[in-house]
mmCIF file of C-alpha atoms and ligand atoms in Angstrom:
data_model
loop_
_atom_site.group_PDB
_atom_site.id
_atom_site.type_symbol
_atom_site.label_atom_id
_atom_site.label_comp_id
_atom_site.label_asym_id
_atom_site.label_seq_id
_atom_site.Cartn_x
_atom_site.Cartn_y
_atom_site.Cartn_z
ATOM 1 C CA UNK A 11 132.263 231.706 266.051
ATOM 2 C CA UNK A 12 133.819 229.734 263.413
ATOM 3 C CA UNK A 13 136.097 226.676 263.879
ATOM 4 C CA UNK A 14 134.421 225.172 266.785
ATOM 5 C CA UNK A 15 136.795 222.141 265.100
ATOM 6 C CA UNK A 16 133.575 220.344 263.724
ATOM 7 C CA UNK A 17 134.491 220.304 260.200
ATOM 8 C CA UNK A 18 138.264 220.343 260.799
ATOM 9 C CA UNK A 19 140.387 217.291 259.618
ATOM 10 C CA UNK A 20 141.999 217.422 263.124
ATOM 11 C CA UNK A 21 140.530 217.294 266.534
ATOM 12 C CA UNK A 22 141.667 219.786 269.272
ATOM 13 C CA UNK A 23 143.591 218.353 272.001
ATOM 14 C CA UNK A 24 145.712 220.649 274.069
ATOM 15 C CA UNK A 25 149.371 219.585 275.023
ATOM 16 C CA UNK A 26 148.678 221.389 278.517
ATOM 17 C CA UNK A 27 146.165 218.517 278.839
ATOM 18 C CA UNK A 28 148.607 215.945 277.398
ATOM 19 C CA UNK A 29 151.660 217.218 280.264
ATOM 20 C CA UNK A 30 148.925 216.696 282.752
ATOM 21 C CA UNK A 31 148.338 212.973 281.465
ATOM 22 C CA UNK A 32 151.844 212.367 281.462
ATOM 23 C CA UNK A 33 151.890 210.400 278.575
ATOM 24 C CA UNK A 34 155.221 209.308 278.011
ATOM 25 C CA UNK A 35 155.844 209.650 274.140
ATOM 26 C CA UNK A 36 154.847 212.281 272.573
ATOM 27 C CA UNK A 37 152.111 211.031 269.933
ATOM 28 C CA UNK A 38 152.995 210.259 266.673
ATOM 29 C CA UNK A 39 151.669 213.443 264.960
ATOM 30 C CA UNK A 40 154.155 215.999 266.953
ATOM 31 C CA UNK A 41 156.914 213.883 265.683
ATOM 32 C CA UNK A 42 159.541 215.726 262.919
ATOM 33 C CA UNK A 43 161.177 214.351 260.272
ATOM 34 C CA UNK A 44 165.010 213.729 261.734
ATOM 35 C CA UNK A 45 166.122 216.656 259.709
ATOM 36 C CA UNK A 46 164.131 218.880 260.914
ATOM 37 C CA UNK A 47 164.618 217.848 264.791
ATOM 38 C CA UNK A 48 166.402 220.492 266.839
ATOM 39 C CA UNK A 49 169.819 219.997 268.511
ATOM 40 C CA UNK A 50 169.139 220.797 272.086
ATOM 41 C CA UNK A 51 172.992 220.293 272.800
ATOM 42 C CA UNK A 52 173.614 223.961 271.949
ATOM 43 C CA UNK A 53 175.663 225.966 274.222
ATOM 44 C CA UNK A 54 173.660 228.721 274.670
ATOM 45 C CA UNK A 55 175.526 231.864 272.602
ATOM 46 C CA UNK A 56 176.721 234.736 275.037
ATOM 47 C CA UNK A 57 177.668 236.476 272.319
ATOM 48 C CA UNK A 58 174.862 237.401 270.958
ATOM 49 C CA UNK A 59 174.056 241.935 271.064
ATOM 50 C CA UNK A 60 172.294 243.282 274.455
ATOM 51 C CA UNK A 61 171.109 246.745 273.590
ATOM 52 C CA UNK A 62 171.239 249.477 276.825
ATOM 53 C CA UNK A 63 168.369 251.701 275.444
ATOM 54 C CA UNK A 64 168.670 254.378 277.428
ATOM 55 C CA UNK A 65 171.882 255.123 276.085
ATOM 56 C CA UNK A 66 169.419 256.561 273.008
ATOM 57 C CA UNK A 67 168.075 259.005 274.690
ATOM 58 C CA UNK A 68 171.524 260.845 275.823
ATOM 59 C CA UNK A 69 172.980 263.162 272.444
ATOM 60 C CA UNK A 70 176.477 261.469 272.965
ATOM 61 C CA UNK A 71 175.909 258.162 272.987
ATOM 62 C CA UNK A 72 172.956 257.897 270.465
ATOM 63 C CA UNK A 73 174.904 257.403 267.202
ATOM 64 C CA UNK A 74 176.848 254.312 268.805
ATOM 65 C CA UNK A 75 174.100 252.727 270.145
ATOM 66 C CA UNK A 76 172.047 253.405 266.598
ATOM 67 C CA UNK A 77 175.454 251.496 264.648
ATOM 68 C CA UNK A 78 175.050 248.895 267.470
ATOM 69 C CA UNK A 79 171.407 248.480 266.435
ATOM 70 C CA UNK A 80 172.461 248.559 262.780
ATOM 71 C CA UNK A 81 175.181 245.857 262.625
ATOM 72 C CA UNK A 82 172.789 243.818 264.570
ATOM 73 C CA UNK A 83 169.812 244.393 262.408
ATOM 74 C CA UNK A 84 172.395 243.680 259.286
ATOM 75 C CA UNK A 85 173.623 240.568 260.593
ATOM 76 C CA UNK A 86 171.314 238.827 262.221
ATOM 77 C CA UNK A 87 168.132 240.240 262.631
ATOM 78 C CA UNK A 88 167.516 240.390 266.395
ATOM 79 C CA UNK A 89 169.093 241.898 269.633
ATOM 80 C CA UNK A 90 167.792 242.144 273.094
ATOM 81 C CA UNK A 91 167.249 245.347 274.993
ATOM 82 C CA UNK A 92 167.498 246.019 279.072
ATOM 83 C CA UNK A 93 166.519 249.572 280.395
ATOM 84 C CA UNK A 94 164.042 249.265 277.726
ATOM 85 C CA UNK A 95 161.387 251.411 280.578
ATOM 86 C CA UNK A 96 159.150 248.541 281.288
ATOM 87 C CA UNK A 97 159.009 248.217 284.915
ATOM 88 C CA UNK A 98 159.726 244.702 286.092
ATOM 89 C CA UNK A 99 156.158 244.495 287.870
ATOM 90 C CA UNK A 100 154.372 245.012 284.520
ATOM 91 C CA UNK A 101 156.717 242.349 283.103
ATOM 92 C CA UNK A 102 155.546 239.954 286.220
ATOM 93 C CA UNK A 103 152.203 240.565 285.454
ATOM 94 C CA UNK A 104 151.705 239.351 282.108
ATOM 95 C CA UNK A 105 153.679 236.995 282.923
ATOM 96 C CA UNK A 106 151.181 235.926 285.815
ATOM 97 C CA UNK A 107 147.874 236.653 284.117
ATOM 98 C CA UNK A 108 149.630 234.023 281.219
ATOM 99 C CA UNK A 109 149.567 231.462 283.597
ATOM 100 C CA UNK A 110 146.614 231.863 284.901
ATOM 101 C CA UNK A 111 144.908 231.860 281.779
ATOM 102 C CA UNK A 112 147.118 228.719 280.812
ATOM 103 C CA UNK A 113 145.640 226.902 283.878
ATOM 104 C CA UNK A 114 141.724 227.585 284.073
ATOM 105 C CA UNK A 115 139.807 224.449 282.749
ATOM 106 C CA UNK A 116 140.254 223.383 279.551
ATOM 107 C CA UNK A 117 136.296 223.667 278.708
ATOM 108 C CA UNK A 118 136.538 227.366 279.542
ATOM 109 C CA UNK A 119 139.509 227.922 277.406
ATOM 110 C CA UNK A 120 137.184 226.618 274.562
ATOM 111 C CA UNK A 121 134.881 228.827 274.190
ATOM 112 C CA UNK A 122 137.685 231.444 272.950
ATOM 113 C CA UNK A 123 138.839 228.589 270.694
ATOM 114 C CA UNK A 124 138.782 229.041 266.674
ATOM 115 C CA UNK A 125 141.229 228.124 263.657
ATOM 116 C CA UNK A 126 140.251 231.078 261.692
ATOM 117 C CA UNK A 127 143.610 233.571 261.407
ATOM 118 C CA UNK A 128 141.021 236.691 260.338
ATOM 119 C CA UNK A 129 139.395 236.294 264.161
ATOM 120 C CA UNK A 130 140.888 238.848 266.083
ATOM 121 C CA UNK A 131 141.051 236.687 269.391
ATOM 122 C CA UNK A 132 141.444 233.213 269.310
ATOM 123 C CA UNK A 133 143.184 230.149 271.474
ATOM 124 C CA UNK A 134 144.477 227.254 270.112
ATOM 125 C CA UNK A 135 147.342 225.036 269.902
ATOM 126 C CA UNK A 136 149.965 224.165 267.326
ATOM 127 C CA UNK A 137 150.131 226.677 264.282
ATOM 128 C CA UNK A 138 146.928 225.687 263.232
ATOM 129 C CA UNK A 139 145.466 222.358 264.666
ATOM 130 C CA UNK A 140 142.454 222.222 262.168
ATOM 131 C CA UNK A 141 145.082 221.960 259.061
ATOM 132 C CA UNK A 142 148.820 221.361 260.693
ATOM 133 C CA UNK A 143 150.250 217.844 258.980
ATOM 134 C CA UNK A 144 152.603 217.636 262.055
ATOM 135 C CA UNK A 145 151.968 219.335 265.245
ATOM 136 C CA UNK A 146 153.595 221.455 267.470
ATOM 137 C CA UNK A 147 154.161 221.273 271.206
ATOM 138 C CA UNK A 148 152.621 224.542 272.481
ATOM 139 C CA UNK A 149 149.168 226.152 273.204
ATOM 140 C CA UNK A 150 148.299 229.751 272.331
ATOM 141 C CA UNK A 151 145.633 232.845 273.043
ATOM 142 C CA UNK A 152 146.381 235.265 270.546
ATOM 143 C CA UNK A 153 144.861 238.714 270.352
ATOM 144 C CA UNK A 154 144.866 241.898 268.166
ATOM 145 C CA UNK A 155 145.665 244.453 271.188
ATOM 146 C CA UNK A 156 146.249 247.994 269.282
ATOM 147 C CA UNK A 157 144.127 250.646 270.067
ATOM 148 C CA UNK A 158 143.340 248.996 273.011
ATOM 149 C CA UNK A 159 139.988 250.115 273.855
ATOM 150 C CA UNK A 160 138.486 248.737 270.171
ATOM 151 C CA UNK A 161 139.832 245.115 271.403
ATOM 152 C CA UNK A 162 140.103 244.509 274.916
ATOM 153 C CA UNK A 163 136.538 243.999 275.365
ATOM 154 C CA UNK A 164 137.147 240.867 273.372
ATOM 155 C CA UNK A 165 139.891 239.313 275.498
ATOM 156 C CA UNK A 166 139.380 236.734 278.315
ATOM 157 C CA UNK A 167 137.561 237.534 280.803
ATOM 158 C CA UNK A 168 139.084 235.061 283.505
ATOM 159 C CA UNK A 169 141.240 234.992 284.982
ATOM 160 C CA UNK A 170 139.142 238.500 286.339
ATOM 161 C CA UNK A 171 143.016 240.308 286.508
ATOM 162 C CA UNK A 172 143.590 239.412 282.578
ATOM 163 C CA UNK A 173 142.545 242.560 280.937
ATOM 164 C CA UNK A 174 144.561 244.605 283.524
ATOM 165 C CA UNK A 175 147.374 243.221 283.576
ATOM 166 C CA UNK A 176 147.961 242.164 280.233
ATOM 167 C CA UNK A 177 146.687 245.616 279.124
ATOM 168 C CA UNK A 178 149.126 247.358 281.158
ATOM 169 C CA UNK A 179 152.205 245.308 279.081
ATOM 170 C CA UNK A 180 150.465 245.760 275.818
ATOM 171 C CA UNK A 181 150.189 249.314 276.060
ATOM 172 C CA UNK A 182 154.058 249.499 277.487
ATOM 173 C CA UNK A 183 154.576 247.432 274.693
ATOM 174 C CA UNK A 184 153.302 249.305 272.077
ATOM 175 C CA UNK A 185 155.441 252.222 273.449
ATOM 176 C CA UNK A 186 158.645 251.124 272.923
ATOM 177 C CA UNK A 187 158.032 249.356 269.744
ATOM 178 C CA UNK A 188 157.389 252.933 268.675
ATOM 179 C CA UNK A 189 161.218 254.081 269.969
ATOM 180 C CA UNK A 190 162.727 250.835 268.164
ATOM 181 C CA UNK A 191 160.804 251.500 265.022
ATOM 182 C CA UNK A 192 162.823 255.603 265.411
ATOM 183 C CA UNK A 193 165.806 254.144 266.045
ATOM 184 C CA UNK A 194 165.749 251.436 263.166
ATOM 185 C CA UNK A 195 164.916 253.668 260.846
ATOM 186 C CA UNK A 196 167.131 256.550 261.532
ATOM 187 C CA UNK A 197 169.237 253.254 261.410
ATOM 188 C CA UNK A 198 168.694 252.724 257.731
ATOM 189 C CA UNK A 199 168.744 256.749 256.700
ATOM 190 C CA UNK A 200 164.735 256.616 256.188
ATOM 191 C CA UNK A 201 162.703 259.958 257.803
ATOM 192 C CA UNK A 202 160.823 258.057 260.698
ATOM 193 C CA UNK A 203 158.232 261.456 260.558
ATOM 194 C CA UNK A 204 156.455 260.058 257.040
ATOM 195 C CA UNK A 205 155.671 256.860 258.636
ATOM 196 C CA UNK A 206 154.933 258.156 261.977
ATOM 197 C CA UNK A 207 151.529 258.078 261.899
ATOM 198 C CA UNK A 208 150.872 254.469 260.144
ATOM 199 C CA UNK A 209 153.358 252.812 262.947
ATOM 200 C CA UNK A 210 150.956 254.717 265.328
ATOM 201 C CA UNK A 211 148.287 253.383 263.836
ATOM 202 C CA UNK A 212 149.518 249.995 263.330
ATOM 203 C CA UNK A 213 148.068 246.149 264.103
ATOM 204 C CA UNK A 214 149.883 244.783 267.261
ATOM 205 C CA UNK A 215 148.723 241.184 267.455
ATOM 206 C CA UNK A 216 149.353 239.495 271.371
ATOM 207 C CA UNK A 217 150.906 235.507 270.876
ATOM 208 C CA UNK A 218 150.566 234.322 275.008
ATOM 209 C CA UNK A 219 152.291 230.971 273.934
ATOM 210 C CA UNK A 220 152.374 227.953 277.015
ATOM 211 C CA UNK A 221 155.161 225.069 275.825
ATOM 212 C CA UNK A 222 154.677 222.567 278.541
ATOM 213 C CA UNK A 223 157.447 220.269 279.683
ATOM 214 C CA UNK A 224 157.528 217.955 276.992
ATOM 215 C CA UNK A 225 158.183 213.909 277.391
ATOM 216 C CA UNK A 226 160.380 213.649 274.165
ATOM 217 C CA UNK A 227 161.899 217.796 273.373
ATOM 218 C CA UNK A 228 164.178 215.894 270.917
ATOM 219 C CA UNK A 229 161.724 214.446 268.395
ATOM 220 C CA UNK A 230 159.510 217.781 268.102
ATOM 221 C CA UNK A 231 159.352 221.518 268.221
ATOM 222 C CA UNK A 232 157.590 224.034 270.405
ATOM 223 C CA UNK A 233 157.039 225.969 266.983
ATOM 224 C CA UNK A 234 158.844 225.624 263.768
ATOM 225 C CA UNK A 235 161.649 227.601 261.712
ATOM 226 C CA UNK A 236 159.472 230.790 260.504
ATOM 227 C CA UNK A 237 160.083 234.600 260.534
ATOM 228 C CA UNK A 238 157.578 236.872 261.904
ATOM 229 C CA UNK A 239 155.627 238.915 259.200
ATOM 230 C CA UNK A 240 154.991 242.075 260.468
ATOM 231 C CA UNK A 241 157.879 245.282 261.773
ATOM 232 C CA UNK A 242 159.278 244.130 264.877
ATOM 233 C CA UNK A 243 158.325 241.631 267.536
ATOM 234 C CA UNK A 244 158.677 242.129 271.020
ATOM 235 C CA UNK A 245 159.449 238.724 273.268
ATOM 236 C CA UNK A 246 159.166 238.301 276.756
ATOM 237 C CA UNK A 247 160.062 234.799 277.803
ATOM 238 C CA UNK A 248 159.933 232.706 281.240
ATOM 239 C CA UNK A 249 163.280 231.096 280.528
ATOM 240 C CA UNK A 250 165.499 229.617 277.475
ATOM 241 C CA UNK A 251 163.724 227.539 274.515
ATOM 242 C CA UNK A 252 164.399 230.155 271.470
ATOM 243 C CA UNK A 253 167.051 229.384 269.042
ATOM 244 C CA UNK A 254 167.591 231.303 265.745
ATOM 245 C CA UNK A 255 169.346 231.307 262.787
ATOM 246 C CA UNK A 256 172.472 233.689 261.383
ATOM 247 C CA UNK A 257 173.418 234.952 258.523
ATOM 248 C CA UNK A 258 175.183 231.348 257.852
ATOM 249 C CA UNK A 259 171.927 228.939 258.741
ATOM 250 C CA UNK A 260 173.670 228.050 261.853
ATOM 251 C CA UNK A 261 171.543 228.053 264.732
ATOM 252 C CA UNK A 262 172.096 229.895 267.890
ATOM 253 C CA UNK A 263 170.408 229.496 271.187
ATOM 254 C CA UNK A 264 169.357 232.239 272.661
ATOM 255 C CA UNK A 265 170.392 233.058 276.298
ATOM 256 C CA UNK A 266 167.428 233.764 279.458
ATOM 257 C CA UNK A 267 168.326 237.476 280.858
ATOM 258 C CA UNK A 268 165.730 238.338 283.121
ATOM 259 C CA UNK A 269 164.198 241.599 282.633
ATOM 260 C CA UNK A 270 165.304 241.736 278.709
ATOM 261 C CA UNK A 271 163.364 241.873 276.243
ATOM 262 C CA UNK A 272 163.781 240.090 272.859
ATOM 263 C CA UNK A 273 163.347 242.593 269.679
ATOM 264 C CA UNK A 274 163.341 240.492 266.162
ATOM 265 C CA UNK A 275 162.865 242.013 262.856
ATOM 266 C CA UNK A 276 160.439 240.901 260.942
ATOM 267 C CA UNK A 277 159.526 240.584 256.474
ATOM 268 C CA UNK A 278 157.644 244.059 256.955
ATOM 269 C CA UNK A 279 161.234 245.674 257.296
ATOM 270 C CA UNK A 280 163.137 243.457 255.381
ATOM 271 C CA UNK A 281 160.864 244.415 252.614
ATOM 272 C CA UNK A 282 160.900 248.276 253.498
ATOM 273 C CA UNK A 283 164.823 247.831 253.448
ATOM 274 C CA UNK A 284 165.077 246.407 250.932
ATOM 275 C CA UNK A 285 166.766 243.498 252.154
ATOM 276 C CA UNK A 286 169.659 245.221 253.450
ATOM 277 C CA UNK A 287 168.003 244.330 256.995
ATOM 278 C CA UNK A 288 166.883 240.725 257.281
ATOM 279 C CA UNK A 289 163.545 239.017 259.813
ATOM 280 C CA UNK A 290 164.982 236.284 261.604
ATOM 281 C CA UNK A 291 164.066 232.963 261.314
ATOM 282 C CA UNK A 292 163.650 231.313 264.948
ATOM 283 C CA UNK A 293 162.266 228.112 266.189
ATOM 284 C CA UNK A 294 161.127 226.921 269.973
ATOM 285 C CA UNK A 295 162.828 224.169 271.879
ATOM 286 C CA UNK A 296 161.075 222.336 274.380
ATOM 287 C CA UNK A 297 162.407 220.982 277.838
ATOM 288 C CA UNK A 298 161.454 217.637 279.502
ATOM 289 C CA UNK A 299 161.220 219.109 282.909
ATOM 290 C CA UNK A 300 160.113 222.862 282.518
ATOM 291 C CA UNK A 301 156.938 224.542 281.236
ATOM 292 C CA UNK A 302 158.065 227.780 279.750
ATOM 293 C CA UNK A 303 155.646 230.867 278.353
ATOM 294 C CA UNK A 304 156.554 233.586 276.588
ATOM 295 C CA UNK A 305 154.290 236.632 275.358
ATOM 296 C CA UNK A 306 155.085 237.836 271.413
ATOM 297 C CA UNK A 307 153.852 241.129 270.633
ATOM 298 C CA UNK A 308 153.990 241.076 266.917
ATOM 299 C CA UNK A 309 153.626 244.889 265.900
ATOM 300 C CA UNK A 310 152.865 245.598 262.022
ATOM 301 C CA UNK A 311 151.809 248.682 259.705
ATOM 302 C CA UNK A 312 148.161 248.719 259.513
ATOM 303 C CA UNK A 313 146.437 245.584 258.034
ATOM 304 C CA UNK A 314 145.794 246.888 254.638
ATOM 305 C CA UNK A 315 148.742 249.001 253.873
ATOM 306 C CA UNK A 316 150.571 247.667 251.672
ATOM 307 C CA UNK A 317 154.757 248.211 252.225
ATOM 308 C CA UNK A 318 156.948 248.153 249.038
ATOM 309 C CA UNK A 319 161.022 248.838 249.103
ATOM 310 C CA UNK A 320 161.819 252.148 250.493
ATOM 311 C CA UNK A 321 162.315 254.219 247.116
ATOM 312 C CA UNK A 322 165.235 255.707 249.215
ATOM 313 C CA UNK A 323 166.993 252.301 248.975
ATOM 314 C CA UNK A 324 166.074 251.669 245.650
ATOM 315 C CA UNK A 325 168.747 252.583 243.273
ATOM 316 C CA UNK A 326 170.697 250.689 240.010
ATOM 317 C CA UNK A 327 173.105 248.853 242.077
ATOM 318 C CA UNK A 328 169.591 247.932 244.129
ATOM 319 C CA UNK A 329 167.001 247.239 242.000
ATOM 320 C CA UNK A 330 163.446 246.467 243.999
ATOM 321 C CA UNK A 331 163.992 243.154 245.910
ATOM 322 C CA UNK A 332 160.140 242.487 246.932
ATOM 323 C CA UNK A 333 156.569 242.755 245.901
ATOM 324 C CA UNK A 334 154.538 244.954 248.183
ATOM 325 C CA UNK A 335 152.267 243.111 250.706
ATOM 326 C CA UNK A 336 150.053 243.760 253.550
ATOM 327 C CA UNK A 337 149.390 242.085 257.235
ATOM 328 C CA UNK A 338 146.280 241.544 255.490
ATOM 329 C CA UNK A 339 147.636 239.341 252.390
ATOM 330 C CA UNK A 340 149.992 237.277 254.723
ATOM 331 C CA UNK A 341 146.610 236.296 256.430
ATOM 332 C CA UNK A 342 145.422 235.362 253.084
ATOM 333 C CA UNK A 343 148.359 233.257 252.852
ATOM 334 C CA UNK A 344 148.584 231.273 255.978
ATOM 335 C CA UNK A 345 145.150 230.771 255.215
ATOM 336 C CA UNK A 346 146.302 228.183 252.328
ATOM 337 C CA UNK A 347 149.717 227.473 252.814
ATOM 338 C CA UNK A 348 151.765 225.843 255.305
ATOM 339 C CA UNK A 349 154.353 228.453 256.615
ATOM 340 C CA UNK A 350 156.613 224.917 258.019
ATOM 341 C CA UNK A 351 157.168 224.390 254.301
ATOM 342 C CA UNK A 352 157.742 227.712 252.490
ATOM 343 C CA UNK A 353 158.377 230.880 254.026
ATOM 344 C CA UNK A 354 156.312 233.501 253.072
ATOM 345 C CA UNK A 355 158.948 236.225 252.569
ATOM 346 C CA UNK A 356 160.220 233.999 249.674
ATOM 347 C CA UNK A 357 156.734 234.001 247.882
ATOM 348 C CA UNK A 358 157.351 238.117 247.643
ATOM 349 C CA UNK A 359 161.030 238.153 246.103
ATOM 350 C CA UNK A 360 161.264 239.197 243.129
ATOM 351 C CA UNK A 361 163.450 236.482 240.807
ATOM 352 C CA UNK A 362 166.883 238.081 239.451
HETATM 353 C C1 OGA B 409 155.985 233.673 267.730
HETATM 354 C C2 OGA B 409 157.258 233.147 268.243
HETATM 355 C C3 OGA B 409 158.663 232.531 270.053
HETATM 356 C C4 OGA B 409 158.551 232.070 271.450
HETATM 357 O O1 OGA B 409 154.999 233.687 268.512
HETATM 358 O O2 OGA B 409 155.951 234.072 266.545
HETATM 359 O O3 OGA B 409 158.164 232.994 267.466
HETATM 360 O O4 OGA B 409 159.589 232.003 272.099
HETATM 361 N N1 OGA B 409 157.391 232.874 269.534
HETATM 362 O O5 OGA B 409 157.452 231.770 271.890
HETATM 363 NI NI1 NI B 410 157.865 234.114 265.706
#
């Protein structure tokens, strides 16, 4: 495997194993800039749209709850569903297999480590700790997860429950990512049916991130400002840390609901829209005295398809916004750039 950290400019230390040495500063390379240190005095915003999804699947109600999901994709980018039809159990689950995983020995966790992006499972902390200039406070497995059976083989083995019970969410997962993707693009006026079978056969990548309690949450981040690349991504959290951005910069922080899930839009459909629906950027807070996980199922069109502007949405008034791109040339670019300094949606818009 590559990135066994021997020729990286970094070495690997875990901040699991840093919470459990209590140091009491965080060292100097998770430290931010002040202006880019969060405010953790944020109330946390009640306002912000909870989506009843089963309200989609009854004739009358559908239209209101599809201009619910629109103003909400218009404005900011993210909403949170409940009666979304993943049982509570399953939820609990991942949720437990995370923390086992999270606590088995640090040298076992280490033989799934690697800082190449292309590897299709890999742990690791920070973005990127082989090339990160600052460091974030949080510790990652990530795996590709859709189909199932051409991946799963690959995951952890311990804890023994793992593949189960993660499997069980991932699959569930992948399920209603399809209804979302319907209902956000009957949203936007585009025929779901001609990209039926590409969301089908899409990439859904696992992020099982651990932020530990954290001695200092006000000088650093659990992961900074960026917007997901791919369609949609699908949180589950263990309890409050997200905060993200609205249509005015501000940042909101986003509210624990147990049993919700988080949906955020991501470049692949502010690209397909043309920009009239826009990713989200988001950041993680930390907490001095909690640990909090949270599993991101990051769901994309297949890695080599490349997604241009609607042509439906393309007219003089709207001229094409964005180059086309693929899953597969944002992992070209994380490869070389430093997605804490320049978003990558910006390095597809076209200049006016
Ligand atoms: C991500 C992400 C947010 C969180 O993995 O891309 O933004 O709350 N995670 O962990
Ligand atoms: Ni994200």
């Amino acid at each position: 495997m590559e990135g066994e950290g021997e020729c990286s400019d970094n070495p690997f230390t875990s901040v699991i194993t840093l919470t459990k040495m209590r140091v009491p500063h965080v060292p100097q390379r998770y430290v931010l800039p002040p202006s880019q240190r969060p405010n953790l005095t944020l109330d946390l915003t009640t306002t912000l749209p909870i989506i009843d999804l089963s309200t989609l699947h009854h004739a009358s109600q559908r239209s209101l709850t599809l201009d619910t999901i629109q103003g909400a994709c218009k404005e900011l980018g993210f909403f949170q569903v409940v009666n979304h039809g993943i049982p509570l159990p399953v939820i609990h689950d991942a949720l437990a297999a995370a923390t086992e995983f999270f606590n088995l020995s640090l040298e076992e966790k280490m033989t799934l480590l690697s800082d190449n992006v292309h590897n299709p499972v890999r742990y690791g902390t920070s973005l990127n700790h082989a090339s990160d200039k600052v460091h974030y406070w949080r510790d990652f497995i990530k795996h590709y997860s859709h189909p199932i059976s051409d991946w799963i083989h690959l995951w952890p083995s311990n804890p023994p429950s793992y593949k189960d019970k993660m499997g069980n969410y991932a699959k569930a997962v992948q399920v209603l990512h399809k209804q979302l993707m319907e209902a956000i693009l009957e949203a936007l006026g585009l025929n779901f049916g001609n990209l039926q079978k590409e969301i089908e056969e899409g990439n859904q990548l696992m992020a099982i991130n651990c932020y530990p309690a954290c001695p200092e949450p006000d000088l650093t981040l659990g992961m900074p400002p960026h917007s997901d690349y791919g369609t949609l991504t699908v949180l589950l959290q263990s309890g409050p840390g997200l905060q993200l951005q609205d249509n005015k910069k501000k940042w909101l922080s986003v509210p624990f609901v147990e049993g919700a899930l988080l949906v955020q839009l991501g470049d692949q459909i502010e690209v397909m829209s043309n920009g009239q629906y826009k990713s989200v950027v988001h950041q993680v807070t930390l907490s001095a005295e909690n640990k909090r996980l949270s599993i991101a199922s990051l769901h994309s069109l297949p890695i080599n398809k490349k997604i241009g502007p609607a042509p439906e949405l393309v007219d003089e008034q709207h001229p094409v916004s964005y180059n086309e791109f693929s899953f597969r040339d944002f992992l070209d670019y994380i490869s070389s750039n430093d997605i804490a300094d320049k978003r990558f949606i910006d390095s597809i818009k076209k200049s006016v």
